[in-house]
PDB file of C-alpha atoms in Angstrom:
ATOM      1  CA  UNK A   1     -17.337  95.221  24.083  1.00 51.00           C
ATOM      2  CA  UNK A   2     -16.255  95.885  20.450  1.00 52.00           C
ATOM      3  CA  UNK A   3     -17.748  96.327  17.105  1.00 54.00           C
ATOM      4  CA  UNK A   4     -14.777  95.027  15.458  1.00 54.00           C
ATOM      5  CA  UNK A   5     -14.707  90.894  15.010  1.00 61.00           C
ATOM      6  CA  UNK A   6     -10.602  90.653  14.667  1.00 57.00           C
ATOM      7  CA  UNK A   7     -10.233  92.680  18.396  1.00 54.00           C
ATOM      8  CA  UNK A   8     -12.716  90.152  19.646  1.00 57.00           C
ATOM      9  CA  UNK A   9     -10.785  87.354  18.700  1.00 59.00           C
ATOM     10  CA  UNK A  10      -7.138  88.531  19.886  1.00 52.00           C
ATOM     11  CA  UNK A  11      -8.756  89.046  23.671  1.00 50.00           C
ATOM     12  CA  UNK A  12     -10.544  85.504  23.089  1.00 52.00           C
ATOM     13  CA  UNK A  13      -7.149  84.394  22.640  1.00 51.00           C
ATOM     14  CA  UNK A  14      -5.401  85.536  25.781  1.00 44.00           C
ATOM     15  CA  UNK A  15      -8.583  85.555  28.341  1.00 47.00           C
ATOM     16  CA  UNK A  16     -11.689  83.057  29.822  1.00 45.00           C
ATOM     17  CA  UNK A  17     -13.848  85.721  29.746  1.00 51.00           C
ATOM     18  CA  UNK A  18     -16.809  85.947  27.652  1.00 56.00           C
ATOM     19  CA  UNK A  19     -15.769  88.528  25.006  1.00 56.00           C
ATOM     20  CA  UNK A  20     -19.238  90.003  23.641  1.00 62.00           C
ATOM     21  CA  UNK A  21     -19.245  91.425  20.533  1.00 62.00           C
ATOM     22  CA  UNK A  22     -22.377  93.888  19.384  1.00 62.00           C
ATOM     23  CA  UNK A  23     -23.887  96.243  16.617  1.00 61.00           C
ATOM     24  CA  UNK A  24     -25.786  98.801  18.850  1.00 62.00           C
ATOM     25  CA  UNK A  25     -25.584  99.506  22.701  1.00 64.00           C
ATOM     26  CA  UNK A  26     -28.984  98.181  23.670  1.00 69.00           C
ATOM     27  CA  UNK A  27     -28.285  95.008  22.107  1.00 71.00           C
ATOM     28  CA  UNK A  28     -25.049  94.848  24.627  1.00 71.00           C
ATOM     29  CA  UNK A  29     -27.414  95.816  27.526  1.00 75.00           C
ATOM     30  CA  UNK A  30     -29.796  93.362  26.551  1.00 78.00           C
ATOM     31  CA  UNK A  31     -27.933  90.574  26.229  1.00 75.00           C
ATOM     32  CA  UNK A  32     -26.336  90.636  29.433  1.00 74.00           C
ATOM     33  CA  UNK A  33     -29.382  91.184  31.071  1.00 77.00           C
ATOM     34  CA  UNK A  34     -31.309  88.352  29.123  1.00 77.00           C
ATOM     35  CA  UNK A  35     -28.040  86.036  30.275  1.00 72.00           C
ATOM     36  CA  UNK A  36     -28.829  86.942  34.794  1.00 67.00           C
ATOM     37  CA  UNK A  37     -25.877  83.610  34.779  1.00 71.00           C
ATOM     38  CA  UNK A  38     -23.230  85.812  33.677  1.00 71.00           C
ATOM     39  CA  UNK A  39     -22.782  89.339  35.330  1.00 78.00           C
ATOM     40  CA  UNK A  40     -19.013  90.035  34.631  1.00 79.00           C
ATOM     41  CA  UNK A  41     -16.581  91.500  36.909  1.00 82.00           C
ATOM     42  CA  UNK A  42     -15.187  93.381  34.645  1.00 84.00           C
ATOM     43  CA  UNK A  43     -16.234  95.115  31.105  1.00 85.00           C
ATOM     44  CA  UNK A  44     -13.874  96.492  28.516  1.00 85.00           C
ATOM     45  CA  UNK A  45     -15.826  98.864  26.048  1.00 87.00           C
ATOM     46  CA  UNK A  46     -14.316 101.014  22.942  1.00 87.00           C
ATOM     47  CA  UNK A  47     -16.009 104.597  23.371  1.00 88.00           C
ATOM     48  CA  UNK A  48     -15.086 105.706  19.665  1.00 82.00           C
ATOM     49  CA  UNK A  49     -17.428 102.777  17.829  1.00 79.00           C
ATOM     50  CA  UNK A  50     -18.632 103.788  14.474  1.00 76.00           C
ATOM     51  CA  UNK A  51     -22.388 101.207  15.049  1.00 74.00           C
ATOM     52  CA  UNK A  52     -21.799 100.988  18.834  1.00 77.00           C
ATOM     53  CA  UNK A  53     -22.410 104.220  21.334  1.00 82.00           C
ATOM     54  CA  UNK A  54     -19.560 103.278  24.059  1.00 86.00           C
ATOM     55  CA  UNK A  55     -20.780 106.228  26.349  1.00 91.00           C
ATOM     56  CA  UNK A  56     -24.361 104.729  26.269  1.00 88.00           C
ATOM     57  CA  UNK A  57     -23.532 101.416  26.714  1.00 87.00           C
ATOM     58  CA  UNK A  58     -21.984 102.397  30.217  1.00 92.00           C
ATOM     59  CA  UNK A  59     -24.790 104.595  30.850  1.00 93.00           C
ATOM     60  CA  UNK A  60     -26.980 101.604  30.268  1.00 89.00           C
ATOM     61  CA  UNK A  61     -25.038  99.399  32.312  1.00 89.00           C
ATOM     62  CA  UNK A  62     -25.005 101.355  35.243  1.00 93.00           C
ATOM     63  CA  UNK A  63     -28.766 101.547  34.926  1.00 91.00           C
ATOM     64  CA  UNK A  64     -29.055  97.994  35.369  1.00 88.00           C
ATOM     65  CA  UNK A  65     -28.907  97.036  39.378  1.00 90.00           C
ATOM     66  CA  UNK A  66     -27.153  94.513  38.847  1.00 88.00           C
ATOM     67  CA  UNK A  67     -23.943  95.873  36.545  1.00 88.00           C
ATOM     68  CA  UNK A  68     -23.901  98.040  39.658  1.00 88.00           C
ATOM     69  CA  UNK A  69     -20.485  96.515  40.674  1.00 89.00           C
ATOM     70  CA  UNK A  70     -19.086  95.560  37.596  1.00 90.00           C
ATOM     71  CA  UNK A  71     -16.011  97.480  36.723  1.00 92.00           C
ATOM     72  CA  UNK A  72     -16.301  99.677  33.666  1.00 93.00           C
ATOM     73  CA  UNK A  73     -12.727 100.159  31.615  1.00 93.00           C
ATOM     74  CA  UNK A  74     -13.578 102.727  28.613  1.00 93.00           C
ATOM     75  CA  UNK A  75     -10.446 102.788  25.950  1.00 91.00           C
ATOM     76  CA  UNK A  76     -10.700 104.782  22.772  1.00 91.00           C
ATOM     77  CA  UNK A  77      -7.660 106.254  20.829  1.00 90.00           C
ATOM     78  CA  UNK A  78      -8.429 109.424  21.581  1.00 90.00           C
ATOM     79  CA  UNK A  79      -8.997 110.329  25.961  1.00 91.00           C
ATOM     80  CA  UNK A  80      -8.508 113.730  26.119  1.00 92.00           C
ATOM     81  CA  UNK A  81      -9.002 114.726  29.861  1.00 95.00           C
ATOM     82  CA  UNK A  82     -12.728 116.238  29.179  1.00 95.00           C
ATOM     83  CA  UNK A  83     -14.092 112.723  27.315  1.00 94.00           C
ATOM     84  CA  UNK A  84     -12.651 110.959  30.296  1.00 95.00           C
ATOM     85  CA  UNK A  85     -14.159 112.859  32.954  1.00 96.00           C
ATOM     86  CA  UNK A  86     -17.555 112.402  30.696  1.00 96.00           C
ATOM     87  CA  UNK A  87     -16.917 108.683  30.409  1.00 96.00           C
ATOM     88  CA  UNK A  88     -16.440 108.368  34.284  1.00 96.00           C
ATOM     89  CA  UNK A  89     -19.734 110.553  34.601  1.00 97.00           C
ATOM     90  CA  UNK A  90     -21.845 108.130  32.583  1.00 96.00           C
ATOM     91  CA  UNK A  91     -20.235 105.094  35.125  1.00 97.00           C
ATOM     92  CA  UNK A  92     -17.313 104.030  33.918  1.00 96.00           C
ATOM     93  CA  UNK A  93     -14.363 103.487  36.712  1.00 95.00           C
ATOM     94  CA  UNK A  94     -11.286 103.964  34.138  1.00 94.00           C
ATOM     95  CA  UNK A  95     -10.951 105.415  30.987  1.00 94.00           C
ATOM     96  CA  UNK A  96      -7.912 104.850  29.069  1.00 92.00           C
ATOM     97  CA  UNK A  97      -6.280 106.028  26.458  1.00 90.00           C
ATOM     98  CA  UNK A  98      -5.337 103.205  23.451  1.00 88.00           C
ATOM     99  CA  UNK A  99      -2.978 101.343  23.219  1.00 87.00           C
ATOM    100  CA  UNK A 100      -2.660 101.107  26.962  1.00 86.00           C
ATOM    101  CA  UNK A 101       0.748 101.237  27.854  1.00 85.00           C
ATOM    102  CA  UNK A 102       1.579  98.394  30.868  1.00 82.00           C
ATOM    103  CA  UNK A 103       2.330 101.227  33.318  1.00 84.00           C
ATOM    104  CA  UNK A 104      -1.040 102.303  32.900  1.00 86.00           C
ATOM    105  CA  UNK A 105      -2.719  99.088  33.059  1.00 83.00           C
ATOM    106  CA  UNK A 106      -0.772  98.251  36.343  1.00 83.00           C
ATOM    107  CA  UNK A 107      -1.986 101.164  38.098  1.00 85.00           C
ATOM    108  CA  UNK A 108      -5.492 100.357  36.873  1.00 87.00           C
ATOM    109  CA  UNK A 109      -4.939  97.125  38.230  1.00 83.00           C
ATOM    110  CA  UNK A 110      -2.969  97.824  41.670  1.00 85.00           C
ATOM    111  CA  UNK A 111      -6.270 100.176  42.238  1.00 86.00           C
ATOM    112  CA  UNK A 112      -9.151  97.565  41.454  1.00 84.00           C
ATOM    113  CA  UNK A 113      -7.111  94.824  43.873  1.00 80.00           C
ATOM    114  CA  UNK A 114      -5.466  97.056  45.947  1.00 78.00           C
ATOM    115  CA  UNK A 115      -1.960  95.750  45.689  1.00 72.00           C
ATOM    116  CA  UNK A 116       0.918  96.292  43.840  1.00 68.00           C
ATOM    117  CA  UNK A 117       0.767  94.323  40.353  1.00 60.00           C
ATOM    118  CA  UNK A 118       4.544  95.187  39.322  1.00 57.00           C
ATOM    119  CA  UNK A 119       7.300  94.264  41.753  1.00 54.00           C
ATOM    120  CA  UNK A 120      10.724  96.154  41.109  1.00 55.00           C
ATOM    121  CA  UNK A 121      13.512  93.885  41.582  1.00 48.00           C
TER     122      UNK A 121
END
């Protein structure tokens, strides 16, 4: 989830997700709940929105029963160590740091799947 319309276009680009994009948290929560058809496997949220709480929209989520096993991934620009122990408080399962380096990512990933994503030759 992103408040910014160009971000939400360059992931539409490269996934078959659904790629939400809101003005508030509640309206995020909402949604998803209104739409029981979709429960993703997987959300991406910003934490650092200027219209969009990303802390509360995780907090929301995990309120819901049945975003209980959706993974949370919380970027912002800015992770020091103490926002991303607060982000994995509220529910989310990684917090990461922008722009996500592939390294990172591919231990994210190798943990959610449990197997290694990058092979060394």
């Amino acid at each position: 989830m992103d408040d910014v319309q160009l971000l939400a276009d360059a992931i539409s680009e490269f996934t078959t997700a659904c790629f939400l994009n809101f003005r508030n948290s509640q309206q995020a929560v909402t949604t998803l709940v209104n739409n029981s058809a979709f429960i993703p496997a997987y959300v991406f949220t910003d934490y650092n929105m200027p219209l969009v709480n990303g802390e509360q929209v995780i907090r929301s989520l995990r309120d819901e029963p049945m975003f209980r096993k959706t993974i949370i991934i919380a970027l912002s620009t800015s992770m020091p160590e103490d926002l991303a122990q607060s982000l994995k408080t509220a529910g989310a399962d990684f917090a990461l740091k922008k722009p996500v380096s592939t390294k990172e990512f591919s231990v994210m990933l190798e943990s959610i799947f449990s197997t290694p994503i990058l092979v060394q030759s």
